[in-house]
């Protein structure tokens, strides 16, 4: 019999004394291994569906990079029951929308639609999970699209070049090393046999989580899920990912020369796994350093010393240790060295001087506010439930976020900043502008995957 749990947990994401948010979840694992999460929300007559496959770029191997993202495109080519072009047509014809995105840890497929279309959507999703159309024509069509995406998002964009350079130099063994889009040479060489083998390995019900959130009745929705998905066969689980990374024992530096108006720096440090105890401390540090105009980096680099036009900090969550990074763009007549110097001063103070309680309180409040915004829509709720189930291994980890952030104290910030954000553990990417007659888009790197 399927395992079922009816769970109603309070998520305290607002300041103390405020009303808590209640998020009911019905969870079940089908006999074929498909994990199903249902969230009932009748605020609007719509439903959001997400299917998370544990198939990201960390599941790739050298010489086959980019295949996870290629499959995100391939999955819209139809299956056995619904042929080419039918997926988008049926979703949109029923008043809905569809999309997908790929990260280092997973690939997610999402649909937003009126509640009446739930059977249609589940029929479509089960068809492509069981019987994706993998043909040479489809492969070549999507290969061309992905190669063009590679040119636009990486090769011809300053932020893409800098981000790729950072990860290629910060990592030497981990599959987090390569960009989710993959290397151009690898995208060109992926064969149809490799694509079929990849699908058989990773696009199995026992390697996926289906999330439905919105105007649904859990009993009826679960019955529909069983109807459309229970006959899909379980497959052997993928081999474990070898993601070990040797300790970084010295600073690494790389210079990127691209057409741009101003110098910039991108500095990364190896961080903790999303499930590690020190990750919440790094979340707080991220917001102390880079969240808003009153953050430490903005106050120092932009306002006080006027060496930067903008600065960002980001603590990327991953199944394996990812990167904590800082990006800054120089003002006219300022240099990358000026940016590095001020960033070093700010980090040095964070590692030695206690953070005032009021500043800690502000960082924690900002974290709560972001969590609330992520749960504002049924699509946001479905996405977060699937993310936590996939990356942290249990959707209920989301319900403890406020508690772990609340426990972070000034001593924790000082200790973790000193341990993680030290010069010997950093990788520095310097942007040196070069003259060109054709401007290249210049913007800060972005966390997350590609769509």
mmCIF file with all atom_site columns, N, CA and C in Angstrom, residues 338-370:
data_model
loop_
_atom_site.group_PDB
_atom_site.id
_atom_site.type_symbol
_atom_site.label_atom_id
_atom_site.label_alt_id
_atom_site.label_comp_id
_atom_site.label_asym_id
_atom_site.label_entity_id
_atom_site.label_seq_id
_atom_site.pdbx_PDB_ins_code
_atom_site.Cartn_x
_atom_site.Cartn_y
_atom_site.Cartn_z
_atom_site.occupancy
_atom_site.B_iso_or_equiv
_atom_site.pdbx_formal_charge
_atom_site.auth_seq_id
_atom_site.auth_comp_id
_atom_site.auth_asym_id
_atom_site.auth_atom_id
_atom_site.pdbx_PDB_model_num
ATOM 1  N N  . UNK A 1 338 ? 40.716 48.432 -6.277 1.00 0.00 ? 338 UNK A N  1
ATOM 2  C CA . UNK A 1 338 ? 39.983 49.233 -5.296 1.00 0.00 ? 338 UNK A CA 1
ATOM 3  C C  . UNK A 1 338 ? 38.809 48.441 -4.715 1.00 0.00 ? 338 UNK A C  1
ATOM 4  N N  . UNK A 1 339 ? 38.112 47.711 -5.581 1.00 0.00 ? 339 UNK A N  1
ATOM 5  C CA . UNK A 1 339 ? 36.978 46.902 -5.116 1.00 0.00 ? 339 UNK A CA 1
ATOM 6  C C  . UNK A 1 339 ? 37.451 45.795 -4.182 1.00 0.00 ? 339 UNK A C  1
ATOM 7  N N  . UNK A 1 340 ? 38.496 45.084 -4.586 1.00 0.00 ? 340 UNK A N  1
ATOM 8  C CA . UNK A 1 340 ? 39.016 43.996 -3.759 1.00 0.00 ? 340 UNK A CA 1
ATOM 9  C C  . UNK A 1 340 ? 39.438 44.483 -2.376 1.00 0.00 ? 340 UNK A C  1
ATOM 10 N N  . UNK A 1 341 ? 40.081 45.623 -2.347 1.00 0.00 ? 341 UNK A N  1
ATOM 11 C CA . UNK A 1 341 ? 40.568 46.155 -1.069 1.00 0.00 ? 341 UNK A CA 1
ATOM 12 C C  . UNK A 1 341 ? 39.415 46.407 -0.111 1.00 0.00 ? 341 UNK A C  1
ATOM 13 N N  . UNK A 1 342 ? 38.368 47.077 -0.595 1.00 0.00 ? 342 UNK A N  1
ATOM 14 C CA . UNK A 1 342 ? 37.243 47.408 0.290  1.00 0.00 ? 342 UNK A CA 1
ATOM 15 C C  . UNK A 1 342 ? 36.469 46.154 0.690  1.00 0.00 ? 342 UNK A C  1
ATOM 16 N N  . UNK A 1 343 ? 36.307 45.200 -0.218 1.00 0.00 ? 343 UNK A N  1
ATOM 17 C CA . UNK A 1 343 ? 35.639 43.951 0.140  1.00 0.00 ? 343 UNK A CA 1
ATOM 18 C C  . UNK A 1 343 ? 36.415 43.235 1.243  1.00 0.00 ? 343 UNK A C  1
ATOM 19 N N  . UNK A 1 344 ? 37.742 43.230 1.129  1.00 0.00 ? 344 UNK A N  1
ATOM 20 C CA . UNK A 1 344 ? 38.575 42.606 2.146  1.00 0.00 ? 344 UNK A CA 1
ATOM 21 C C  . UNK A 1 344 ? 38.419 43.261 3.505  1.00 0.00 ? 344 UNK A C  1
ATOM 22 N N  . UNK A 1 345 ? 38.320 44.586 3.523  1.00 0.00 ? 345 UNK A N  1
ATOM 23 C CA . UNK A 1 345 ? 38.146 45.306 4.791  1.00 0.00 ? 345 UNK A CA 1
ATOM 24 C C  . UNK A 1 345 ? 36.808 44.941 5.433  1.00 0.00 ? 345 UNK A C  1
ATOM 25 N N  . UNK A 1 346 ? 35.751 44.933 4.633  1.00 0.00 ? 346 UNK A N  1
ATOM 26 C CA . UNK A 1 346 ? 34.415 44.613 5.155  1.00 0.00 ? 346 UNK A CA 1
ATOM 27 C C  . UNK A 1 346 ? 34.380 43.197 5.716  1.00 0.00 ? 346 UNK A C  1
ATOM 28 N N  . UNK A 1 347 ? 34.962 42.243 4.999  1.00 0.00 ? 347 UNK A N  1
ATOM 29 C CA . UNK A 1 347 ? 34.957 40.866 5.472  1.00 0.00 ? 347 UNK A CA 1
ATOM 30 C C  . UNK A 1 347 ? 35.825 40.703 6.712  1.00 0.00 ? 347 UNK A C  1
ATOM 31 N N  . UNK A 1 348 ? 36.924 41.429 6.770  1.00 0.00 ? 348 UNK A N  1
ATOM 32 C CA . UNK A 1 348 ? 37.783 41.360 7.942  1.00 0.00 ? 348 UNK A CA 1
ATOM 33 C C  . UNK A 1 348 ? 37.065 41.809 9.199  1.00 0.00 ? 348 UNK A C  1
ATOM 34 N N  . UNK A 1 349 ? 36.299 42.885 9.094  1.00 0.00 ? 349 UNK A N  1
ATOM 35 C CA . UNK A 1 349 ? 35.544 43.363 10.255 1.00 0.00 ? 349 UNK A CA 1
ATOM 36 C C  . UNK A 1 349 ? 34.479 42.359 10.670 1.00 0.00 ? 349 UNK A C  1
ATOM 37 N N  . UNK A 1 350 ? 33.835 41.727 9.683  1.00 0.00 ? 350 UNK A N  1
ATOM 38 C CA . UNK A 1 350 ? 32.783 40.766 9.999  1.00 0.00 ? 350 UNK A CA 1
ATOM 39 C C  . UNK A 1 350 ? 33.356 39.573 10.756 1.00 0.00 ? 350 UNK A C  1
ATOM 40 N N  . UNK A 1 351 ? 34.604 39.206 10.450 1.00 0.00 ? 351 UNK A N  1
ATOM 41 C CA . UNK A 1 351 ? 35.224 38.045 11.084 1.00 0.00 ? 351 UNK A CA 1
ATOM 42 C C  . UNK A 1 351 ? 35.826 38.349 12.446 1.00 0.00 ? 351 UNK A C  1
ATOM 43 N N  . UNK A 1 352 ? 35.913 39.618 12.819 1.00 0.00 ? 352 UNK A N  1
ATOM 44 C CA . UNK A 1 352 ? 36.563 39.976 14.086 1.00 0.00 ? 352 UNK A CA 1
ATOM 45 C C  . UNK A 1 352 ? 35.662 40.732 15.045 1.00 0.00 ? 352 UNK A C  1
ATOM 46 N N  . UNK A 1 353 ? 34.764 41.577 14.533 1.00 0.00 ? 353 UNK A N  1
ATOM 47 C CA . UNK A 1 353 ? 33.946 42.428 15.401 1.00 0.00 ? 353 UNK A CA 1
ATOM 48 C C  . UNK A 1 353 ? 32.526 41.869 15.533 1.00 0.00 ? 353 UNK A C  1
ATOM 49 N N  . UNK A 1 354 ? 31.974 41.830 16.742 1.00 0.00 ? 354 UNK A N  1
ATOM 50 C CA . UNK A 1 354 ? 30.608 41.322 16.923 1.00 0.00 ? 354 UNK A CA 1
ATOM 51 C C  . UNK A 1 354 ? 29.583 42.167 16.160 1.00 0.00 ? 354 UNK A C  1
ATOM 52 N N  . UNK A 1 355 ? 28.633 41.519 15.549 1.00 0.00 ? 355 UNK A N  1
ATOM 53 C CA . UNK A 1 355 ? 27.564 42.215 14.834 1.00 0.00 ? 355 UNK A CA 1
ATOM 54 C C  . UNK A 1 355 ? 26.531 42.700 15.845 1.00 0.00 ? 355 UNK A C  1
ATOM 55 N N  . UNK A 1 356 ? 26.151 43.974 15.802 1.00 0.00 ? 356 UNK A N  1
ATOM 56 C CA . UNK A 1 356 ? 25.124 44.471 16.727 1.00 0.00 ? 356 UNK A CA 1
ATOM 57 C C  . UNK A 1 356 ? 23.817 43.697 16.570 1.00 0.00 ? 356 UNK A C  1
ATOM 58 N N  . UNK A 1 357 ? 23.075 43.546 17.664 1.00 0.00 ? 357 UNK A N  1
ATOM 59 C CA . UNK A 1 357 ? 21.837 42.784 17.648 1.00 0.00 ? 357 UNK A CA 1
ATOM 60 C C  . UNK A 1 357 ? 20.823 43.371 16.674 1.00 0.00 ? 357 UNK A C  1
ATOM 61 N N  . UNK A 1 358 ? 20.756 44.699 16.578 1.00 0.00 ? 358 UNK A N  1
ATOM 62 C CA . UNK A 1 358 ? 19.793 45.322 15.661 1.00 0.00 ? 358 UNK A CA 1
ATOM 63 C C  . UNK A 1 358 ? 20.086 44.952 14.206 1.00 0.00 ? 358 UNK A C  1
ATOM 64 N N  . UNK A 1 359 ? 21.369 44.835 13.870 1.00 0.00 ? 359 UNK A N  1
ATOM 65 C CA . UNK A 1 359 ? 21.740 44.470 12.506 1.00 0.00 ? 359 UNK A CA 1
ATOM 66 C C  . UNK A 1 359 ? 21.412 43.004 12.227 1.00 0.00 ? 359 UNK A C  1
ATOM 67 N N  . UNK A 1 360 ? 21.636 42.152 13.217 1.00 0.00 ? 360 UNK A N  1
ATOM 68 C CA . UNK A 1 360 ? 21.243 40.758 13.080 1.00 0.00 ? 360 UNK A CA 1
ATOM 69 C C  . UNK A 1 360 ? 19.735 40.625 12.886 1.00 0.00 ? 360 UNK A C  1
ATOM 70 N N  . UNK A 1 361 ? 18.982 41.409 13.679 1.00 0.00 ? 361 UNK A N  1
ATOM 71 C CA . UNK A 1 361 ? 17.523 41.360 13.594 1.00 0.00 ? 361 UNK A CA 1
ATOM 72 C C  . UNK A 1 361 ? 17.049 41.753 12.188 1.00 0.00 ? 361 UNK A C  1
ATOM 73 N N  . UNK A 1 362 ? 17.679 42.762 11.628 1.00 0.00 ? 362 UNK A N  1
ATOM 74 C CA . UNK A 1 362 ? 17.303 43.205 10.280 1.00 0.00 ? 362 UNK A CA 1
ATOM 75 C C  . UNK A 1 362 ? 17.571 42.109 9.258  1.00 0.00 ? 362 UNK A C  1
ATOM 76 N N  . UNK A 1 363 ? 18.706 41.442 9.330  1.00 0.00 ? 363 UNK A N  1
ATOM 77 C CA . UNK A 1 363 ? 19.035 40.378 8.380  1.00 0.00 ? 363 UNK A CA 1
ATOM 78 C C  . UNK A 1 363 ? 18.034 39.229 8.477  1.00 0.00 ? 363 UNK A C  1
ATOM 79 N N  . UNK A 1 364 ? 17.679 38.866 9.692  1.00 0.00 ? 364 UNK A N  1
ATOM 80 C CA . UNK A 1 364 ? 16.715 37.773 9.884  1.00 0.00 ? 364 UNK A CA 1
ATOM 81 C C  . UNK A 1 364 ? 15.326 38.166 9.374  1.00 0.00 ? 364 UNK A C  1
ATOM 82 N N  . UNK A 1 365 ? 14.944 39.417 9.599  1.00 0.00 ? 365 UNK A N  1
ATOM 83 C CA . UNK A 1 365 ? 13.650 39.877 9.085  1.00 0.00 ? 365 UNK A CA 1
ATOM 84 C C  . UNK A 1 365 ? 13.616 39.856 7.559  1.00 0.00 ? 365 UNK A C  1
ATOM 85 N N  . UNK A 1 366 ? 14.732 40.205 6.930  1.00 0.00 ? 366 UNK A N  1
ATOM 86 C CA . UNK A 1 366 ? 14.795 40.165 5.471  1.00 0.00 ? 366 UNK A CA 1
ATOM 87 C C  . UNK A 1 366 ? 14.687 38.728 4.960  1.00 0.00 ? 366 UNK A C  1
ATOM 88 N N  . UNK A 1 367 ? 15.319 37.781 5.653  1.00 0.00 ? 367 UNK A N  1
ATOM 89 C CA . UNK A 1 367 ? 15.205 36.384 5.270  1.00 0.00 ? 367 UNK A CA 1
ATOM 90 C C  . UNK A 1 367 ? 13.762 35.902 5.361  1.00 0.00 ? 367 UNK A C  1
ATOM 91 N N  . UNK A 1 368 ? 13.071 36.284 6.428  1.00 0.00 ? 368 UNK A N  1
ATOM 92 C CA . UNK A 1 368 ? 11.661 35.906 6.586  1.00 0.00 ? 368 UNK A CA 1
ATOM 93 C C  . UNK A 1 368 ? 10.815 36.511 5.479  1.00 0.00 ? 368 UNK A C  1
ATOM 94 N N  . UNK A 1 369 ? 11.076 37.779 5.174  1.00 0.00 ? 369 UNK A N  1
ATOM 95 C CA . UNK A 1 369 ? 10.292 38.453 4.138  1.00 0.00 ? 369 UNK A CA 1
ATOM 96 C C  . UNK A 1 369 ? 10.466 37.765 2.788  1.00 0.00 ? 369 UNK A C  1
ATOM 97 N N  . UNK A 1 370 ? 11.688 37.323 2.464  1.00 0.00 ? 370 UNK A N  1
ATOM 98 C CA . UNK A 1 370 ? 11.921 36.612 1.207  1.00 0.00 ? 370 UNK A CA 1
ATOM 99 C C  . UNK A 1 370 ? 11.175 35.283 1.188  1.00 0.00 ? 370 UNK A C  1
#
